[in-house]
PDB file of C-alpha atoms and ligand atoms in Angstrom:
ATOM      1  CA  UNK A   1      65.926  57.649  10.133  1.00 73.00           C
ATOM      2  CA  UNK A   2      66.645  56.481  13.476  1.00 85.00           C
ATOM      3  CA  UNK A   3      69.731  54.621  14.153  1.00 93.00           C
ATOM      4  CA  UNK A   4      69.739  51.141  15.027  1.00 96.00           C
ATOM      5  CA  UNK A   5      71.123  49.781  18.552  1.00 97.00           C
ATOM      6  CA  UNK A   6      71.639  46.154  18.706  1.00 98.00           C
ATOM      7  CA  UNK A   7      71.396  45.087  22.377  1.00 98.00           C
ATOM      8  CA  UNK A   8      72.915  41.497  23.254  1.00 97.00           C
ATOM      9  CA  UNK A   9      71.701  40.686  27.211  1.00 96.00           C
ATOM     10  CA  UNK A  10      70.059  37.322  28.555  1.00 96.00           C
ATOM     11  CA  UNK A  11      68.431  39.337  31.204  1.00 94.00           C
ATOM     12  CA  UNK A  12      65.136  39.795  29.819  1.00 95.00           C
ATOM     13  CA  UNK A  13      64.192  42.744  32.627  1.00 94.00           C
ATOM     14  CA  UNK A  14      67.449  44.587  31.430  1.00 93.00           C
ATOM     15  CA  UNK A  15      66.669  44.260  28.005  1.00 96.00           C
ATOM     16  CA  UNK A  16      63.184  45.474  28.590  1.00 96.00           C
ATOM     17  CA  UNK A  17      64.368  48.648  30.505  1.00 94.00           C
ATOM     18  CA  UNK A  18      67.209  49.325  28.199  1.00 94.00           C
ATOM     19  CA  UNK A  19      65.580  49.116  25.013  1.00 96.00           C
ATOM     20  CA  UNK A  20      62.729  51.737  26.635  1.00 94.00           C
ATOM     21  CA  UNK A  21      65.167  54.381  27.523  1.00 93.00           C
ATOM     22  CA  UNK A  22      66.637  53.959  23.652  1.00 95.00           C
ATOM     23  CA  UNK A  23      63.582  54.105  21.781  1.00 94.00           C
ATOM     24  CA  UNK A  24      62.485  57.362  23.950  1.00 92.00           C
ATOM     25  CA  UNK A  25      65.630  58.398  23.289  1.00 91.00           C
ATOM     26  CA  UNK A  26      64.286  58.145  19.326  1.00 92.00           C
ATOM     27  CA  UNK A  27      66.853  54.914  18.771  1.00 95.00           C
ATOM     28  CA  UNK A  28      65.634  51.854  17.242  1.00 96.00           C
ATOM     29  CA  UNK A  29      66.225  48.806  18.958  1.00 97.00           C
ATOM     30  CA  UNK A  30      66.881  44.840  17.969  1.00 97.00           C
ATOM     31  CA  UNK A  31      68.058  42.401  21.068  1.00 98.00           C
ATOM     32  CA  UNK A  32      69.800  39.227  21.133  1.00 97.00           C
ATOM     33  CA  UNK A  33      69.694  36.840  24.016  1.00 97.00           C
ATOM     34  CA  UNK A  34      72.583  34.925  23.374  1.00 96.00           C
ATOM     35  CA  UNK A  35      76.241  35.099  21.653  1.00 95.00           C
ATOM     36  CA  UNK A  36      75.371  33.146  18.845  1.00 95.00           C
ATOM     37  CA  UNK A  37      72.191  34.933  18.094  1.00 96.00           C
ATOM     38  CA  UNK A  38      74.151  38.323  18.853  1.00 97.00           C
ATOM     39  CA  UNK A  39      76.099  37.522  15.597  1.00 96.00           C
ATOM     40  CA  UNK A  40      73.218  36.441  13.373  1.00 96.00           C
ATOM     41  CA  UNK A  41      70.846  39.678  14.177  1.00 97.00           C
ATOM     42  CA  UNK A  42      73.827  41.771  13.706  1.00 96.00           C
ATOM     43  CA  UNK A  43      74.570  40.443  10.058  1.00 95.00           C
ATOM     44  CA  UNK A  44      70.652  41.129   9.023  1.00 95.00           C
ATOM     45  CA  UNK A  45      70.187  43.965  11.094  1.00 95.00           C
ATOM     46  CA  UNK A  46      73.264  45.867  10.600  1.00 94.00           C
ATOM     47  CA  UNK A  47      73.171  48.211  13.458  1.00 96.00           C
ATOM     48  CA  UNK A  48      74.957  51.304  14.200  1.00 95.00           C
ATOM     49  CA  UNK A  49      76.376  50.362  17.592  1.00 97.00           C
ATOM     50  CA  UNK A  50      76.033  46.978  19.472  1.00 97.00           C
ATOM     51  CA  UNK A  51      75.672  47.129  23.490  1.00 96.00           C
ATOM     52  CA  UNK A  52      77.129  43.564  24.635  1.00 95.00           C
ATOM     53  CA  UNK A  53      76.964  41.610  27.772  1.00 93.00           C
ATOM     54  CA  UNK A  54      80.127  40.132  28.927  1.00 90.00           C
ATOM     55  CA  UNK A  55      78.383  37.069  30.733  1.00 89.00           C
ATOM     56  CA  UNK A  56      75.891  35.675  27.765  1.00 92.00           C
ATOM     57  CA  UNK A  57      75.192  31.876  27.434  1.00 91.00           C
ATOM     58  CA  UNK A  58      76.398  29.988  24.289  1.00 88.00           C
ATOM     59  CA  UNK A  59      79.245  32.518  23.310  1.00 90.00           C
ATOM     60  CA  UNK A  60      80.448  34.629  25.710  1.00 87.00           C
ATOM     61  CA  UNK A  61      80.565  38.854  25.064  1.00 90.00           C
ATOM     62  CA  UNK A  62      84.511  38.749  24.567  1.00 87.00           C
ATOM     63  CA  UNK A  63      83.909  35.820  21.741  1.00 90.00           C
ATOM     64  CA  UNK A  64      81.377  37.720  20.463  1.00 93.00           C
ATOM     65  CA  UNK A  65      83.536  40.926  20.254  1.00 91.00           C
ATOM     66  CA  UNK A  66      86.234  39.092  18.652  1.00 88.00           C
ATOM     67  CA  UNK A  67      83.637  37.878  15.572  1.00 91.00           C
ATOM     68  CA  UNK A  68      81.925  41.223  15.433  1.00 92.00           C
ATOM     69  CA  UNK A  69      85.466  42.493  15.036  1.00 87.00           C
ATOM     70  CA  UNK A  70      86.509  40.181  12.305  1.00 86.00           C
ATOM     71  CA  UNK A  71      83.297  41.650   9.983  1.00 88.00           C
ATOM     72  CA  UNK A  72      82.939  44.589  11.025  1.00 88.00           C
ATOM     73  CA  UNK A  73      84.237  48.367  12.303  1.00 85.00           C
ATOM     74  CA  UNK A  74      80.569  48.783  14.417  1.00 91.00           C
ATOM     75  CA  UNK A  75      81.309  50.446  17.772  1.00 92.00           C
ATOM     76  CA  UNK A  76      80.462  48.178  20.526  1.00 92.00           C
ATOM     77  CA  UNK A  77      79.931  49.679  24.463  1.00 91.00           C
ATOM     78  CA  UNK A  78      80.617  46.216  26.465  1.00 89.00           C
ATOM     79  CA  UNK A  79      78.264  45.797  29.554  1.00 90.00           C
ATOM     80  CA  UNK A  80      80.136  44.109  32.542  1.00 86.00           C
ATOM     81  CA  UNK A  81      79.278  43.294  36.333  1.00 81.00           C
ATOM     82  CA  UNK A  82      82.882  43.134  36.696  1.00 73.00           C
ATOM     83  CA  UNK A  83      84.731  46.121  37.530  1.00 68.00           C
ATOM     84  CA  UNK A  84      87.935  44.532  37.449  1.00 65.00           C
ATOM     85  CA  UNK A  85      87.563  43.229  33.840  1.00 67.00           C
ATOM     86  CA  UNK A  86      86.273  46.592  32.948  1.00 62.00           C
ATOM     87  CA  UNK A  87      89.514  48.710  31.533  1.00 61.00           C
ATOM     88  CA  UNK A  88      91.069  45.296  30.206  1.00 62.00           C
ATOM     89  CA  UNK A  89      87.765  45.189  27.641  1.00 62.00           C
ATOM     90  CA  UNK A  90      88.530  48.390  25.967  1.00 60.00           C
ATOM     91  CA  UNK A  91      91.996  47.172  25.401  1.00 51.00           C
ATOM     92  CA  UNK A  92      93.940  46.661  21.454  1.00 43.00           C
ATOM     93  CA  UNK A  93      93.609  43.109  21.540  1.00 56.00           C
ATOM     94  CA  UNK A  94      89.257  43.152  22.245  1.00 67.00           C
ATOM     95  CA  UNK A  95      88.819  46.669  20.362  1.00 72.00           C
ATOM     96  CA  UNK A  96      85.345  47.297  21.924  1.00 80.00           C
ATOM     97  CA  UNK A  97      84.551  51.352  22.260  1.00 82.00           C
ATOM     98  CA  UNK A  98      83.788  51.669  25.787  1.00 82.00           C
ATOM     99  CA  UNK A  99      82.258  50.055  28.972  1.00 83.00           C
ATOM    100  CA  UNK A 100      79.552  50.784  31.428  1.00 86.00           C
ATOM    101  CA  UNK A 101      79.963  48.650  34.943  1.00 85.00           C
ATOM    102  CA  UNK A 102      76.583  47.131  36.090  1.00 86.00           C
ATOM    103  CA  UNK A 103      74.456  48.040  38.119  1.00 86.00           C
ATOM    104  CA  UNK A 104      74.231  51.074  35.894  1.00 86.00           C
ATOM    105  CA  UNK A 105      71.098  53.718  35.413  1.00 88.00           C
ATOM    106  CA  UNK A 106      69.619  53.287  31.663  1.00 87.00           C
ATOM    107  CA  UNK A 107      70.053  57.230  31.591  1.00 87.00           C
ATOM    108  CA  UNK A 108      74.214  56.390  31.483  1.00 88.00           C
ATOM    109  CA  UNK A 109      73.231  53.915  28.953  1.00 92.00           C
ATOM    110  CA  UNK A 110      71.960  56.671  26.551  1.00 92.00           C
ATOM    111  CA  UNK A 111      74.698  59.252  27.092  1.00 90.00           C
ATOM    112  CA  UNK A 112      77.324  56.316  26.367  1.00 90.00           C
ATOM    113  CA  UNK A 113      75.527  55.469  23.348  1.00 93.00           C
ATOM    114  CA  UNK A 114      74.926  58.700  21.845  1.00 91.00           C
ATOM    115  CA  UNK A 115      79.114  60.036  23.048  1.00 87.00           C
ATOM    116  CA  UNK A 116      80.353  57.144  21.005  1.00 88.00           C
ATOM    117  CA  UNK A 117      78.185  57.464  17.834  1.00 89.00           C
ATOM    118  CA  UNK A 118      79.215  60.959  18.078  1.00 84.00           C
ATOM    119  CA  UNK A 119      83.368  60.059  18.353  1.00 81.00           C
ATOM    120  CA  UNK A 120      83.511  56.941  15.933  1.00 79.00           C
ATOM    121  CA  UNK A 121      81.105  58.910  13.353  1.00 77.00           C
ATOM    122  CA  UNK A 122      83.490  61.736  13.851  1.00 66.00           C
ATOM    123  CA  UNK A 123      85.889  59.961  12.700  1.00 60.00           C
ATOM    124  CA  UNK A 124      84.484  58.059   9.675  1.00 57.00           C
ATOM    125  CA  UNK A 125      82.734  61.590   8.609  1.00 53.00           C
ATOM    126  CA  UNK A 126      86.168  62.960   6.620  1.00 51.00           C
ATOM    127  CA  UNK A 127      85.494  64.762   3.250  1.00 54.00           C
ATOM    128  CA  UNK A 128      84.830  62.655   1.122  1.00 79.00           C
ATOM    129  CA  UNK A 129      85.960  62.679  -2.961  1.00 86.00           C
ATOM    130  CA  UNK A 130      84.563  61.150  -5.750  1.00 87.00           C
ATOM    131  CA  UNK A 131      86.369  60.879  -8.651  1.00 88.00           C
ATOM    132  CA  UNK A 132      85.154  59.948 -12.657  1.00 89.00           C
ATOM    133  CA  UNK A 133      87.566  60.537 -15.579  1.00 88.00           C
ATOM    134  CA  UNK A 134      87.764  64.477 -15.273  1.00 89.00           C
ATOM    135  CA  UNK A 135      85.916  65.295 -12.722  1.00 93.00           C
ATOM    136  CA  UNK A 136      86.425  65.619  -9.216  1.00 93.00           C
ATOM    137  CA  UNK A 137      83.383  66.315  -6.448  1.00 92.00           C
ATOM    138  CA  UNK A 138      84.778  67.111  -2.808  1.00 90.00           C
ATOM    139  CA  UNK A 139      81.411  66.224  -1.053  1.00 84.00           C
ATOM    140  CA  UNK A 140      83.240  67.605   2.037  1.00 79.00           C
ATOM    141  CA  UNK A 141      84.499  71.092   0.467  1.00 83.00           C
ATOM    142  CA  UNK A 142      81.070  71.245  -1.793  1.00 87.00           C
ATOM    143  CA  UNK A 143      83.535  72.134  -4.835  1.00 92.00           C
ATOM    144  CA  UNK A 144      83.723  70.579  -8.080  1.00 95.00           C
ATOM    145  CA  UNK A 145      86.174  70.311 -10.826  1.00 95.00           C
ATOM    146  CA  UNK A 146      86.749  69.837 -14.632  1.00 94.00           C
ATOM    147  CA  UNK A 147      89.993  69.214 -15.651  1.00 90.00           C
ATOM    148  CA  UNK A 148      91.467  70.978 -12.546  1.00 86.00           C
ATOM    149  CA  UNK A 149      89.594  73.762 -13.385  1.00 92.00           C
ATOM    150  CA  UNK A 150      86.830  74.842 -10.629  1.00 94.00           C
ATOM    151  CA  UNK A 151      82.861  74.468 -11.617  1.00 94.00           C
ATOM    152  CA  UNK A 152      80.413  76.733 -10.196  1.00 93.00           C
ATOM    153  CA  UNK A 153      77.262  74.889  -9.513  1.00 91.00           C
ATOM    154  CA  UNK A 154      73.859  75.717  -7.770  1.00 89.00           C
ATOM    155  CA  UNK A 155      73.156  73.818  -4.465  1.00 86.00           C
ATOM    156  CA  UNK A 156      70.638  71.576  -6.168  1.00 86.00           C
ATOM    157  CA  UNK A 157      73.279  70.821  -9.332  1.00 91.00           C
ATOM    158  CA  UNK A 158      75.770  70.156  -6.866  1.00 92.00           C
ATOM    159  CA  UNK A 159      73.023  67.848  -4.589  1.00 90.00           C
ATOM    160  CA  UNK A 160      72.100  66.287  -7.526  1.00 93.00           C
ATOM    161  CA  UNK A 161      75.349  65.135  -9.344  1.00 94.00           C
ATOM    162  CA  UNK A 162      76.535  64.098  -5.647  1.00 91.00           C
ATOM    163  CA  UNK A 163      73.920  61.389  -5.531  1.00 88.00           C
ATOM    164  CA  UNK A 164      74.192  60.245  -8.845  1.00 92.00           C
ATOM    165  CA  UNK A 165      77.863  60.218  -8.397  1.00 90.00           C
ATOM    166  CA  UNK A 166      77.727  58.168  -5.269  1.00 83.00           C
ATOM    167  CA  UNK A 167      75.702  55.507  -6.756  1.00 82.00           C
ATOM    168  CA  UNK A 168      76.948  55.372 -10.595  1.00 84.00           C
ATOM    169  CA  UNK A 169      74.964  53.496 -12.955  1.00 87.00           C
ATOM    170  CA  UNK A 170      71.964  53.569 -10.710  1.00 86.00           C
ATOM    171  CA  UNK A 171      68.831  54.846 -12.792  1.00 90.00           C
ATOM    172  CA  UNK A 172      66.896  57.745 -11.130  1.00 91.00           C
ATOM    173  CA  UNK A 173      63.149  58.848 -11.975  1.00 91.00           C
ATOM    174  CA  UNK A 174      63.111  62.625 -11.786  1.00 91.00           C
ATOM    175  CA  UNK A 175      60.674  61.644  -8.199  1.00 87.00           C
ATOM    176  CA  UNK A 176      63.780  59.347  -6.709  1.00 86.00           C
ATOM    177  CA  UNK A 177      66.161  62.408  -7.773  1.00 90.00           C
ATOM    178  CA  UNK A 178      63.962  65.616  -6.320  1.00 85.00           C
ATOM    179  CA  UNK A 179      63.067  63.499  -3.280  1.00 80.00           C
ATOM    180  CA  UNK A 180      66.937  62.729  -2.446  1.00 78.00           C
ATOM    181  CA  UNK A 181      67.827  66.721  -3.295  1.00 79.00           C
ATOM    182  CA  UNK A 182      65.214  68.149  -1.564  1.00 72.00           C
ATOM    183  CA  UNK A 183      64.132  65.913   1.084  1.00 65.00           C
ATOM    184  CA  UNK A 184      60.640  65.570  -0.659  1.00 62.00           C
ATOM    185  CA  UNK A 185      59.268  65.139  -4.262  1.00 62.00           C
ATOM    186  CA  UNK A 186      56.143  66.963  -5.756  1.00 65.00           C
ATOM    187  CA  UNK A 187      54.686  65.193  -8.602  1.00 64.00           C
ATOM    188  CA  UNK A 188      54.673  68.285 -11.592  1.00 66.00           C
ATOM    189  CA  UNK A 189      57.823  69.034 -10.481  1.00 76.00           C
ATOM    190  CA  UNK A 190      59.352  66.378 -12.299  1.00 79.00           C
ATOM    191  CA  UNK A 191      60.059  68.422 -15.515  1.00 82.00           C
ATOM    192  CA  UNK A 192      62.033  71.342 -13.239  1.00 86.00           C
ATOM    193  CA  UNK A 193      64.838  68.242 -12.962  1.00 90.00           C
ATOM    194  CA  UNK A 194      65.510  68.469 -16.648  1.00 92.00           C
ATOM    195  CA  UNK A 195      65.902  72.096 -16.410  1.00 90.00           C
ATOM    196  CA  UNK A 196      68.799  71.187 -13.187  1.00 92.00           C
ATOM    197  CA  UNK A 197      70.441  68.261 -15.308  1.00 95.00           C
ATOM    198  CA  UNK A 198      70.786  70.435 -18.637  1.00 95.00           C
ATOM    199  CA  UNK A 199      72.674  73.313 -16.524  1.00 94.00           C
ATOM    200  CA  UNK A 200      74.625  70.904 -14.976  1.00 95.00           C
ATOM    201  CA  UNK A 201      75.357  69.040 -18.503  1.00 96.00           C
ATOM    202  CA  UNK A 202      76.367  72.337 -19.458  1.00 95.00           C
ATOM    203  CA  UNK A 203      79.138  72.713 -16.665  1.00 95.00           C
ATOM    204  CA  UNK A 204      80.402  69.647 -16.589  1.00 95.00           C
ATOM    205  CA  UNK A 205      80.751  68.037 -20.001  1.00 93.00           C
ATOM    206  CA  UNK A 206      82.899  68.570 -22.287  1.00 89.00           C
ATOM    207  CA  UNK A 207      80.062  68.480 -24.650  1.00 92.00           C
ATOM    208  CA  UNK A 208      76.857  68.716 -23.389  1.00 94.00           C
ATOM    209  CA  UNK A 209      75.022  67.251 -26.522  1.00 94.00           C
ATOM    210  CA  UNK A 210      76.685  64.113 -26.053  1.00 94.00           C
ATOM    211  CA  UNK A 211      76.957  63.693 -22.266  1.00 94.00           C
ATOM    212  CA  UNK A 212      79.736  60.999 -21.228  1.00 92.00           C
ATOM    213  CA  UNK A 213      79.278  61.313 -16.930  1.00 94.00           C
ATOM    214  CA  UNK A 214      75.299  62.555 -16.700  1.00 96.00           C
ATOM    215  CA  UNK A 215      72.973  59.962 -19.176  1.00 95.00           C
ATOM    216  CA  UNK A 216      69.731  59.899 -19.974  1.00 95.00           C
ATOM    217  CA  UNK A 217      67.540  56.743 -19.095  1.00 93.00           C
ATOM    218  CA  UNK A 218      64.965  56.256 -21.786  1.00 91.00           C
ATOM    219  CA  UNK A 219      61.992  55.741 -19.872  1.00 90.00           C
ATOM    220  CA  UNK A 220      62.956  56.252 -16.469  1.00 91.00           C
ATOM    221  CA  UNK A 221      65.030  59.095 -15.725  1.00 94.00           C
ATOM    222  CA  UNK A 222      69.307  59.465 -15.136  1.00 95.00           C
ATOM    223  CA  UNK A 223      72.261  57.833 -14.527  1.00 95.00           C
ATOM    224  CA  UNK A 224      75.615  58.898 -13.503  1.00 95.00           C
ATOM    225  CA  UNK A 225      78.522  56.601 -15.145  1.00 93.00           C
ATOM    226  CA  UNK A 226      82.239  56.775 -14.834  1.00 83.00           C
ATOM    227  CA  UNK A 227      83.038  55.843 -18.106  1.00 69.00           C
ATOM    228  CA  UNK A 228      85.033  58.957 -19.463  1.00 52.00           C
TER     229      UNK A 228
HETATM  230 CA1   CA B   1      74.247  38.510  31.229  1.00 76.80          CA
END
């Protein structure tokens, strides 16, 4: 899915030629024209990086850095014609990402965004580990464990207790689950899911008859639950 770039500039032009080079660049864009407006297309929108104008009627960039910062960990690259102002916007107190001094060329604009993604999703990309009763998934090592004891489990086990695990209590159909595992669902493939949760019931519960972690959804399909 492409990622979202909210851009926050009065200067219609700018906007125009900005947003073309980021949608080539296979970004989606939203705009704001103003501070205020900044904020409320932010909250519905919820992009994955914010471009902001220093100079914007209503609510000026710095105000609207401040708010953004209050919510919200987004990176934000702060557009300024003012050199001078330029190194104290990336400072503690602001906490925007980066800055690009106008008059700048829309190609700069693209590298910028695409470096920072790259750094602050760097950072917020650490293993992750999800934890219910017993057992232990390290989405980052691709290991899992039963009573500290390690679980061997195919790729699509392993794919498919991950995204149950990560939204517990959520009912899957068999379609939802083959689509999320495999990037696409065939219908008549359903039934091969059953074969998958049955191995994996096997692995990871204590006894499989009478799963505690991987339920059954009369009906629909399966639910992870933490319950232990
Ligand atoms: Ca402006």
């Amino acid at each position: 899915m492409a990622k979202k770039i909210l851009v926050v500039e009065d200067e219609k032009k700018l906007v125009a030629i900005v947003r073309g080079y980021l949608e080539q660049a296979g970004f989606a864009v939203v705009t704001a024209s103003d501070g205020q407006e900044a904020l409320t297309v932010f909250r519905h929108e919820k992009p994955a990086l914010v471009l902001l104008d220093l100079n914007l009627p209503k609510m000026d960039g710095l105000d609207v850095c401040r708010a953004l910062r209050k919510e919200s960990n987004v990176p934000v690259i702060m557009l300024t014609a003012r050199v001078e102002e330029a190194d104290r916007l990336v400072g503690l107190e602001l906490g925007a990402d980066d800055y690009i001094v106008k008059p700048f060329s829309p190609r700069e604009v693209v590298a910028r965004v695409r470096a920072v993604l790259r750094r602050t999703e760097g950072e917020s990309a650490k293993p992750e580990v999800l934890t219910a009763g017993d057992l232990t998934v390290d989405l980052g090592k691709h290991s899992v464990q039963v009573h500290d004891r390690a679980v061997e489990l195919t790729p699509t086990e392993f794919d498919l207790l991950a995204v149950m695990m990560q939204n517990p209590g959520r009912a899957f159909t068999r379609l939802q689950l083959l689509d999320q595992v495999q990037g696409q669902a065939f219908e008549g493939y359903e039934r091969t899911v059953d074969a998958h949760i049955k191995n994996l019931r096997q692995k990871i519960e204590p006894d499989p008859k009478n799963p505690r972690h991987v339920l059954t959804v009369f009906g629909v399909g399966y639910k992870f639950t933490e319950a232990a």
